[in-house]
């Protein structure tokens, strides 16, 4: 695996490879890698000539500075995991490479998604995500971009960003399924921060999503959302949101028409650690 720290060096390399007709797949991450990230890299490796991953803990997407400070990091371990799946290139830029002096942030028109769910709970988060993803996409200009369904709203925001950048025809977005621990807990870098007691109760988020999936046809969805939130509270969580929404745009749904594809989404605090997950219902 070749490592690049400088934008220019990476771009020179990619230009040569693209000139040879090589197809580039890109897996952006913030490090602290787990099987979820690695599954994206594996798929990327099989579907492209070159699998490129980046590790950059983006300060602009953390609305909570403590969350940024506590973000786990183990670069050596990350490198081993990526090498294990044959990742070809690792881009590990410093903050001044991504946000150099000439960089001028611009407000991205995210639309309704900016203020729903994650956007509502984490003001500024999606502008920060768009800022870094736009910059990374301009640098890498990949043929395919690999994202995880675990962050469904982020996938939708990035899809809108790519369209707004006029790169919809150039960059194909691949959304990979959420990889889970054997007990159902969605893999997340944040899981590293759970103590034994918190880790034991963590799977109840996925169990609650399954409870919604098993019951959404028969009741008023507002009642179901309340029941689901109560289950989480009883299991020791502080619920941020439990939502049942249209899969197409994440708008809340109260009465299902029997056809519309739906998704259930949960964000809840396990003491200090905020966990999110989602599940398509039909
Ligand atoms: P992050 O490092 O958290 O920014 O995540 C980098 C990419 O990995 C994003 O596209 C995430 O959606 C994806 N990802 C994170 N967790 C999982 C998971 N459990 N399964 C699949 N993809 C994931």
Short mmCIF file of N, CA and C in Angstrom, two decimals, residues 34-187:
data_model
loop_
_atom_site.label_atom_id
_atom_site.label_comp_id
_atom_site.label_asym_id
_atom_site.label_seq_id
_atom_site.Cartn_x
_atom_site.Cartn_y
_atom_site.Cartn_z
N UNK A 34 -12.86 -0.56 11.52
CA UNK A 34 -13.46 -1.82 11.97
C UNK A 34 -13.99 -2.55 10.74
N UNK A 35 -14.66 -3.67 10.96
CA UNK A 35 -15.12 -4.50 9.84
C UNK A 35 -16.06 -3.74 8.89
N UNK A 36 -16.78 -2.75 9.41
CA UNK A 36 -17.66 -1.95 8.56
C UNK A 36 -16.86 -1.23 7.48
N UNK A 37 -15.81 -0.52 7.93
CA UNK A 37 -14.95 0.17 6.96
C UNK A 37 -14.30 -0.83 6.02
N UNK A 38 -13.85 -1.94 6.61
CA UNK A 38 -13.08 -2.91 5.83
C UNK A 38 -13.96 -3.56 4.75
N UNK A 39 -15.24 -3.72 5.07
CA UNK A 39 -16.15 -4.28 4.06
C UNK A 39 -16.26 -3.33 2.86
N UNK A 40 -16.25 -2.02 3.14
CA UNK A 40 -16.29 -1.05 2.02
C UNK A 40 -15.01 -1.17 1.18
N UNK A 41 -13.87 -1.29 1.87
CA UNK A 41 -12.60 -1.39 1.15
C UNK A 41 -12.53 -2.67 0.33
N UNK A 42 -13.08 -3.77 0.90
CA UNK A 42 -13.08 -5.05 0.17
C UNK A 42 -13.89 -4.94 -1.11
N UNK A 43 -15.09 -4.38 -1.00
CA UNK A 43 -15.94 -4.21 -2.18
C UNK A 43 -15.25 -3.30 -3.19
N UNK A 44 -14.69 -2.22 -2.68
CA UNK A 44 -14.00 -1.25 -3.54
C UNK A 44 -12.87 -1.93 -4.30
N UNK A 45 -12.13 -2.79 -3.60
CA UNK A 45 -10.99 -3.48 -4.22
C UNK A 45 -11.48 -4.39 -5.37
N UNK A 46 -12.61 -5.06 -5.16
CA UNK A 46 -13.07 -5.99 -6.20
C UNK A 46 -13.69 -5.25 -7.39
N UNK A 47 -14.17 -4.03 -7.18
CA UNK A 47 -14.90 -3.35 -8.25
C UNK A 47 -14.08 -2.29 -8.98
N UNK A 48 -12.80 -2.14 -8.61
CA UNK A 48 -11.97 -1.09 -9.22
C UNK A 48 -10.56 -1.60 -9.46
N UNK A 49 -9.79 -0.89 -10.28
CA UNK A 49 -8.38 -1.25 -10.47
C UNK A 49 -7.57 -0.79 -9.27
N UNK A 50 -7.96 0.36 -8.73
CA UNK A 50 -7.21 0.91 -7.59
C UNK A 50 -8.19 1.23 -6.47
N UNK A 51 -7.90 0.68 -5.27
CA UNK A 51 -8.72 1.00 -4.08
C UNK A 51 -7.93 2.02 -3.27
N UNK A 52 -8.53 3.19 -3.11
CA UNK A 52 -7.89 4.28 -2.37
C UNK A 52 -8.73 4.59 -1.14
N UNK A 53 -8.08 4.58 0.02
CA UNK A 53 -8.80 4.95 1.24
C UNK A 53 -8.14 6.17 1.85
N UNK A 54 -8.93 6.98 2.53
CA UNK A 54 -8.33 8.12 3.23
C UNK A 54 -8.68 8.03 4.71
N UNK A 55 -7.76 8.53 5.52
CA UNK A 55 -8.02 8.66 6.96
C UNK A 55 -7.80 10.13 7.31
N UNK A 56 -8.89 10.77 7.69
CA UNK A 56 -8.79 12.18 8.08
C UNK A 56 -9.91 12.46 9.08
N UNK A 57 -9.54 12.75 10.32
CA UNK A 57 -10.55 13.08 11.32
C UNK A 57 -10.89 14.56 11.13
N UNK A 58 -12.05 14.77 10.52
CA UNK A 58 -12.40 16.10 10.05
C UNK A 58 -12.94 16.98 11.18
N UNK A 59 -12.17 17.99 11.62
CA UNK A 59 -12.64 18.79 12.76
C UNK A 59 -13.94 19.53 12.48
N UNK A 60 -14.22 19.84 11.21
CA UNK A 60 -15.38 20.71 10.95
C UNK A 60 -16.73 19.99 11.06
N UNK A 61 -16.73 18.66 11.22
CA UNK A 61 -18.03 18.00 11.31
C UNK A 61 -18.41 17.62 12.74
N UNK A 62 -17.55 18.01 13.71
CA UNK A 62 -17.87 17.72 15.11
C UNK A 62 -18.51 18.95 15.73
N UNK A 63 -19.81 18.84 16.02
CA UNK A 63 -20.44 19.98 16.68
C UNK A 63 -20.07 19.99 18.17
N UNK A 64 -19.62 18.81 18.68
CA UNK A 64 -19.23 18.71 20.09
C UNK A 64 -17.70 18.54 20.14
N UNK A 65 -16.96 19.58 20.61
CA UNK A 65 -15.50 19.52 20.61
C UNK A 65 -14.95 18.33 21.42
N UNK A 66 -15.69 17.94 22.48
CA UNK A 66 -15.24 16.79 23.29
C UNK A 66 -15.25 15.51 22.47
N UNK A 67 -16.27 15.39 21.61
CA UNK A 67 -16.41 14.22 20.75
C UNK A 67 -15.19 14.13 19.82
N UNK A 68 -14.77 15.27 19.32
CA UNK A 68 -13.59 15.33 18.43
C UNK A 68 -12.33 14.91 19.20
N UNK A 69 -12.18 15.48 20.40
CA UNK A 69 -11.01 15.16 21.23
C UNK A 69 -10.94 13.67 21.55
N UNK A 70 -12.11 13.09 21.80
CA UNK A 70 -12.12 11.69 22.24
C UNK A 70 -12.13 10.71 21.07
N UNK A 71 -12.09 11.24 19.85
CA UNK A 71 -12.19 10.33 18.70
C UNK A 71 -10.98 9.39 18.69
N UNK A 72 -11.24 8.06 18.67
CA UNK A 72 -10.12 7.12 18.81
C UNK A 72 -9.19 7.13 17.59
N UNK A 73 -7.92 6.83 17.82
CA UNK A 73 -6.96 6.79 16.71
C UNK A 73 -5.91 5.70 16.94
N UNK A 74 -5.68 4.89 15.94
CA UNK A 74 -4.62 3.88 16.00
C UNK A 74 -4.18 3.61 14.55
N UNK A 75 -3.31 4.49 14.08
CA UNK A 75 -2.95 4.47 12.66
C UNK A 75 -2.30 3.16 12.23
N UNK A 76 -1.44 2.64 13.10
CA UNK A 76 -0.72 1.41 12.73
C UNK A 76 -1.70 0.25 12.50
N UNK A 77 -2.67 0.18 13.40
CA UNK A 77 -3.69 -0.87 13.28
C UNK A 77 -4.52 -0.67 12.01
N UNK A 78 -4.89 0.58 11.74
CA UNK A 78 -5.67 0.90 10.53
C UNK A 78 -4.91 0.48 9.27
N UNK A 79 -3.61 0.77 9.27
CA UNK A 79 -2.79 0.44 8.08
C UNK A 79 -2.78 -1.07 7.88
N UNK A 80 -2.61 -1.82 8.96
CA UNK A 80 -2.60 -3.30 8.85
C UNK A 80 -3.91 -3.82 8.30
N UNK A 81 -5.01 -3.26 8.80
CA UNK A 81 -6.33 -3.73 8.34
C UNK A 81 -6.51 -3.45 6.85
N UNK A 82 -6.13 -2.26 6.42
CA UNK A 82 -6.29 -1.91 5.00
C UNK A 82 -5.38 -2.76 4.11
N UNK A 83 -4.15 -2.99 4.59
CA UNK A 83 -3.23 -3.83 3.81
C UNK A 83 -3.79 -5.25 3.70
N UNK A 84 -4.45 -5.69 4.76
CA UNK A 84 -5.03 -7.04 4.79
C UNK A 84 -6.07 -7.29 3.71
N UNK A 85 -6.72 -6.22 3.24
CA UNK A 85 -7.72 -6.43 2.18
C UNK A 85 -7.21 -5.92 0.82
N UNK A 86 -5.91 -5.64 0.78
CA UNK A 86 -5.29 -5.28 -0.50
C UNK A 86 -5.57 -3.86 -0.95
N UNK A 87 -5.88 -2.97 0.00
CA UNK A 87 -6.07 -1.56 -0.37
C UNK A 87 -4.75 -1.06 -1.00
N UNK A 88 -4.86 -0.32 -2.09
CA UNK A 88 -3.65 0.06 -2.84
C UNK A 88 -3.03 1.35 -2.35
N UNK A 89 -3.91 2.31 -1.98
CA UNK A 89 -3.39 3.63 -1.63
C UNK A 89 -4.07 4.13 -0.37
N UNK A 90 -3.26 4.71 0.53
CA UNK A 90 -3.81 5.36 1.71
C UNK A 90 -3.42 6.83 1.67
N UNK A 91 -4.44 7.67 1.77
CA UNK A 91 -4.22 9.12 1.81
C UNK A 91 -4.43 9.57 3.25
N UNK A 92 -3.35 10.07 3.89
CA UNK A 92 -3.46 10.53 5.29
C UNK A 92 -2.99 11.98 5.38
N UNK A 93 -3.84 12.88 4.97
CA UNK A 93 -3.43 14.30 4.95
C UNK A 93 -3.50 14.93 6.34
N UNK A 94 -2.71 15.93 6.56
CA UNK A 94 -2.85 16.76 7.77
C UNK A 94 -3.93 17.80 7.52
N UNK A 95 -4.32 18.50 8.58
CA UNK A 95 -5.40 19.50 8.47
C UNK A 95 -5.04 20.59 7.44
N UNK A 96 -3.73 20.98 7.39
CA UNK A 96 -3.37 22.08 6.49
C UNK A 96 -3.38 21.66 5.01
N UNK A 97 -3.36 20.35 4.75
CA UNK A 97 -3.50 19.89 3.36
C UNK A 97 -4.96 19.96 2.92
N UNK A 98 -5.84 19.62 3.83
CA UNK A 98 -7.28 19.62 3.49
C UNK A 98 -7.83 21.05 3.53
N UNK A 99 -7.42 21.79 4.55
CA UNK A 99 -7.88 23.17 4.66
C UNK A 99 -6.69 24.13 4.63
N UNK A 100 -6.07 24.29 3.45
CA UNK A 100 -4.92 25.21 3.35
C UNK A 100 -5.38 26.66 3.46
N UNK A 101 -4.42 27.56 3.51
CA UNK A 101 -4.78 28.97 3.71
C UNK A 101 -5.72 29.49 2.63
N UNK A 102 -5.53 29.01 1.40
CA UNK A 102 -6.37 29.53 0.31
C UNK A 102 -7.79 28.95 0.34
N UNK A 103 -8.02 27.95 1.21
CA UNK A 103 -9.33 27.30 1.23
C UNK A 103 -10.41 28.25 1.75
N UNK A 104 -11.47 28.39 0.98
CA UNK A 104 -12.60 29.23 1.41
C UNK A 104 -13.84 28.35 1.51
N UNK A 105 -14.33 28.12 2.74
CA UNK A 105 -15.52 27.28 2.86
C UNK A 105 -16.71 27.94 2.20
N UNK A 106 -17.55 27.13 1.57
CA UNK A 106 -18.77 27.72 1.00
C UNK A 106 -19.97 26.96 1.54
N UNK A 107 -21.08 27.67 1.64
CA UNK A 107 -22.28 27.04 2.17
C UNK A 107 -22.88 26.15 1.09
N UNK A 108 -23.07 24.89 1.44
CA UNK A 108 -23.60 23.93 0.47
C UNK A 108 -25.13 23.86 0.64
N UNK A 109 -25.88 23.96 -0.46
CA UNK A 109 -27.34 23.88 -0.33
C UNK A 109 -27.79 22.43 -0.12
N UNK A 110 -27.91 22.04 1.14
CA UNK A 110 -28.21 20.64 1.46
C UNK A 110 -29.72 20.37 1.41
N UNK A 111 -30.50 21.44 1.63
CA UNK A 111 -31.95 21.26 1.59
C UNK A 111 -32.50 20.73 2.91
N UNK A 112 -33.68 20.12 2.84
CA UNK A 112 -34.39 19.66 4.04
C UNK A 112 -33.54 18.73 4.92
N UNK A 113 -32.70 17.92 4.27
CA UNK A 113 -31.92 16.93 5.04
C UNK A 113 -31.00 17.59 6.06
N UNK A 114 -30.66 18.86 5.82
CA UNK A 114 -29.72 19.54 6.72
C UNK A 114 -30.29 19.68 8.13
N UNK A 115 -31.61 19.82 8.23
CA UNK A 115 -32.18 20.11 9.55
C UNK A 115 -33.07 19.00 10.10
N UNK A 116 -33.01 17.84 9.50
CA UNK A 116 -33.77 16.70 10.01
C UNK A 116 -32.85 15.80 10.83
N UNK A 117 -33.40 15.08 11.79
CA UNK A 117 -32.71 13.97 12.45
C UNK A 117 -31.28 14.33 12.87
N UNK A 118 -30.27 13.74 12.22
CA UNK A 118 -28.88 14.05 12.59
C UNK A 118 -28.59 15.54 12.45
N UNK A 119 -29.15 16.14 11.42
CA UNK A 119 -28.91 17.56 11.16
C UNK A 119 -29.48 18.41 12.28
N UNK A 120 -30.66 18.02 12.75
CA UNK A 120 -31.32 18.78 13.82
C UNK A 120 -30.55 18.63 15.14
N UNK A 121 -30.10 17.40 15.42
CA UNK A 121 -29.41 17.14 16.69
C UNK A 121 -27.98 17.64 16.69
N UNK A 122 -27.39 17.75 15.50
CA UNK A 122 -25.98 18.13 15.42
C UNK A 122 -25.83 19.32 14.46
N UNK A 123 -26.20 20.53 14.94
CA UNK A 123 -26.18 21.69 14.05
C UNK A 123 -24.81 21.88 13.41
N UNK A 124 -24.81 22.09 12.11
CA UNK A 124 -23.55 22.34 11.39
C UNK A 124 -22.86 21.06 10.94
N UNK A 125 -23.32 19.92 11.43
CA UNK A 125 -22.63 18.66 11.14
C UNK A 125 -22.55 18.39 9.63
N UNK A 126 -23.67 18.51 8.94
CA UNK A 126 -23.65 18.14 7.52
C UNK A 126 -22.92 19.16 6.65
N UNK A 127 -22.89 20.43 7.10
CA UNK A 127 -22.06 21.40 6.37
C UNK A 127 -20.59 20.98 6.49
N UNK A 128 -20.22 20.52 7.70
CA UNK A 128 -18.84 20.06 7.92
C UNK A 128 -18.52 18.83 7.08
N UNK A 129 -19.49 17.90 7.02
CA UNK A 129 -19.30 16.69 6.21
C UNK A 129 -19.13 17.08 4.74
N UNK A 130 -20.02 17.97 4.27
CA UNK A 130 -19.95 18.38 2.86
C UNK A 130 -18.64 19.09 2.56
N UNK A 131 -18.18 19.89 3.52
CA UNK A 131 -16.95 20.64 3.30
C UNK A 131 -15.79 19.68 3.03
N UNK A 132 -15.68 18.64 3.86
CA UNK A 132 -14.53 17.74 3.70
C UNK A 132 -14.73 16.81 2.50
N UNK A 133 -15.96 16.34 2.29
CA UNK A 133 -16.18 15.39 1.19
C UNK A 133 -15.99 16.11 -0.16
N UNK A 134 -16.47 17.34 -0.25
CA UNK A 134 -16.29 18.10 -1.49
C UNK A 134 -14.80 18.25 -1.80
N UNK A 135 -14.06 18.63 -0.77
CA UNK A 135 -12.61 18.82 -0.95
C UNK A 135 -11.94 17.49 -1.36
N UNK A 136 -12.30 16.40 -0.66
CA UNK A 136 -11.70 15.09 -0.98
C UNK A 136 -12.06 14.65 -2.39
N UNK A 137 -13.30 14.88 -2.78
CA UNK A 137 -13.72 14.46 -4.13
C UNK A 137 -13.01 15.29 -5.20
N UNK A 138 -12.82 16.57 -4.91
CA UNK A 138 -12.10 17.41 -5.88
C UNK A 138 -10.65 16.94 -6.02
N UNK A 139 -10.07 16.49 -4.91
CA UNK A 139 -8.67 16.03 -4.94
C UNK A 139 -8.58 14.68 -5.68
N UNK A 140 -9.44 13.75 -5.29
CA UNK A 140 -9.29 12.36 -5.77
C UNK A 140 -9.98 12.15 -7.12
N UNK A 141 -11.14 12.80 -7.31
CA UNK A 141 -11.95 12.60 -8.53
C UNK A 141 -12.08 11.11 -8.87
N UNK A 142 -12.68 10.34 -7.93
CA UNK A 142 -12.77 8.89 -8.14
C UNK A 142 -13.85 8.54 -9.16
N UNK A 143 -13.81 7.31 -9.66
CA UNK A 143 -14.90 6.83 -10.51
C UNK A 143 -16.04 6.32 -9.63
N UNK A 144 -15.67 5.72 -8.48
CA UNK A 144 -16.69 5.19 -7.58
C UNK A 144 -16.38 5.61 -6.14
N UNK A 145 -17.46 5.92 -5.43
CA UNK A 145 -17.33 6.37 -4.04
C UNK A 145 -18.10 5.39 -3.16
N UNK A 146 -17.44 4.88 -2.09
CA UNK A 146 -18.05 3.84 -1.24
C UNK A 146 -18.44 4.42 0.11
N UNK A 147 -19.74 4.28 0.43
CA UNK A 147 -20.28 4.82 1.68
C UNK A 147 -21.06 3.72 2.39
N UNK A 148 -21.27 3.88 3.71
CA UNK A 148 -21.97 2.86 4.49
C UNK A 148 -23.40 3.27 4.82
N UNK A 149 -24.31 2.33 4.70
CA UNK A 149 -25.72 2.59 5.04
C UNK A 149 -25.89 2.94 6.52
N UNK A 150 -24.92 2.55 7.33
CA UNK A 150 -24.94 2.89 8.75
C UNK A 150 -25.22 4.39 8.93
N UNK A 151 -24.65 5.21 8.03
CA UNK A 151 -24.87 6.66 8.07
C UNK A 151 -25.76 7.04 6.89
N UNK A 152 -26.98 6.55 6.93
CA UNK A 152 -27.88 6.69 5.78
C UNK A 152 -28.11 8.15 5.38
N UNK A 153 -28.37 8.99 6.38
CA UNK A 153 -28.66 10.40 6.06
C UNK A 153 -27.42 11.05 5.43
N UNK A 154 -26.25 10.67 5.94
CA UNK A 154 -25.00 11.19 5.35
C UNK A 154 -24.87 10.75 3.89
N UNK A 155 -25.23 9.49 3.60
CA UNK A 155 -25.18 9.01 2.21
C UNK A 155 -26.06 9.88 1.33
N UNK A 156 -27.26 10.22 1.84
CA UNK A 156 -28.20 11.00 1.04
C UNK A 156 -27.69 12.43 0.84
N UNK A 157 -27.11 12.98 1.90
CA UNK A 157 -26.54 14.33 1.80
C UNK A 157 -25.40 14.34 0.78
N UNK A 158 -24.56 13.31 0.82
CA UNK A 158 -23.41 13.27 -0.10
C UNK A 158 -23.89 13.06 -1.54
N UNK A 159 -24.95 12.29 -1.68
CA UNK A 159 -25.51 12.11 -3.04
C UNK A 159 -25.97 13.46 -3.60
N UNK A 160 -26.63 14.25 -2.75
CA UNK A 160 -27.06 15.60 -3.17
C UNK A 160 -25.86 16.49 -3.47
N UNK A 161 -24.83 16.36 -2.62
CA UNK A 161 -23.61 17.17 -2.82
C UNK A 161 -22.98 16.86 -4.18
N UNK A 162 -22.87 15.57 -4.48
CA UNK A 162 -22.23 15.15 -5.74
C UNK A 162 -23.04 15.71 -6.93
N UNK A 163 -24.36 15.67 -6.81
CA UNK A 163 -25.22 16.21 -7.87
C UNK A 163 -24.99 17.72 -8.00
N UNK A 164 -24.96 18.39 -6.85
CA UNK A 164 -24.77 19.86 -6.84
C UNK A 164 -23.40 20.23 -7.43
N UNK A 165 -22.40 19.37 -7.21
CA UNK A 165 -21.06 19.63 -7.76
C UNK A 165 -21.00 19.34 -9.26
N UNK A 166 -22.11 18.82 -9.81
CA UNK A 166 -22.14 18.49 -11.24
C UNK A 166 -21.34 17.24 -11.55
N UNK A 167 -21.15 16.35 -10.53
CA UNK A 167 -20.32 15.16 -10.74
C UNK A 167 -21.13 13.87 -10.73
N UNK A 168 -22.46 14.02 -10.85
CA UNK A 168 -23.34 12.87 -10.76
C UNK A 168 -23.02 11.81 -11.82
N UNK A 169 -22.67 12.28 -13.01
CA UNK A 169 -22.38 11.32 -14.10
C UNK A 169 -20.96 10.75 -13.97
N UNK A 170 -20.10 11.48 -13.27
CA UNK A 170 -18.68 11.06 -13.20
C UNK A 170 -18.42 10.11 -12.03
N UNK A 171 -19.15 10.33 -10.90
CA UNK A 171 -18.87 9.53 -9.70
C UNK A 171 -20.07 8.65 -9.39
N UNK A 172 -19.84 7.36 -9.42
CA UNK A 172 -20.91 6.42 -9.08
C UNK A 172 -20.83 6.14 -7.58
N UNK A 173 -21.96 6.33 -6.88
CA UNK A 173 -21.96 6.12 -5.43
C UNK A 173 -22.46 4.71 -5.11
N UNK A 174 -21.67 3.99 -4.31
CA UNK A 174 -22.05 2.63 -3.89
C UNK A 174 -22.33 2.68 -2.38
N UNK A 175 -23.55 2.28 -1.99
CA UNK A 175 -23.89 2.26 -0.56
C UNK A 175 -23.88 0.81 -0.07
N UNK A 176 -22.97 0.55 0.88
CA UNK A 176 -22.78 -0.82 1.38
C UNK A 176 -23.62 -1.05 2.63
N UNK A 177 -24.10 -2.30 2.81
CA UNK A 177 -24.93 -2.58 3.99
C UNK A 177 -24.16 -2.41 5.30
N UNK A 178 -24.91 -2.17 6.36
CA UNK A 178 -24.32 -2.00 7.69
C UNK A 178 -23.77 -3.33 8.20
N UNK A 179 -22.52 -3.30 8.63
CA UNK A 179 -21.91 -4.50 9.22
C UNK A 179 -22.12 -4.43 10.73
N UNK A 180 -22.55 -5.58 11.29
CA UNK A 180 -22.93 -5.63 12.70
C UNK A 180 -22.09 -6.63 13.48
N UNK A 181 -22.01 -6.41 14.78
CA UNK A 181 -21.44 -7.41 15.68
C UNK A 181 -22.43 -8.59 15.70
N UNK A 182 -21.98 -9.77 16.18
CA UNK A 182 -22.88 -10.92 16.21
C UNK A 182 -24.19 -10.64 16.97
N UNK A 183 -24.15 -9.75 17.98
CA UNK A 183 -25.38 -9.46 18.74
C UNK A 183 -26.21 -8.34 18.10
N UNK A 184 -25.84 -7.89 16.91
CA UNK A 184 -26.66 -6.91 16.19
C UNK A 184 -26.17 -5.48 16.28
N UNK A 185 -25.31 -5.19 17.23
CA UNK A 185 -24.82 -3.81 17.36
C UNK A 185 -24.09 -3.38 16.08
N UNK A 186 -24.51 -2.25 15.51
CA UNK A 186 -23.85 -1.74 14.31
C UNK A 186 -22.41 -1.36 14.67
N UNK A 187 -21.46 -1.84 13.86
CA UNK A 187 -20.07 -1.49 14.16
C UNK A 187 -19.87 0.01 14.02
#
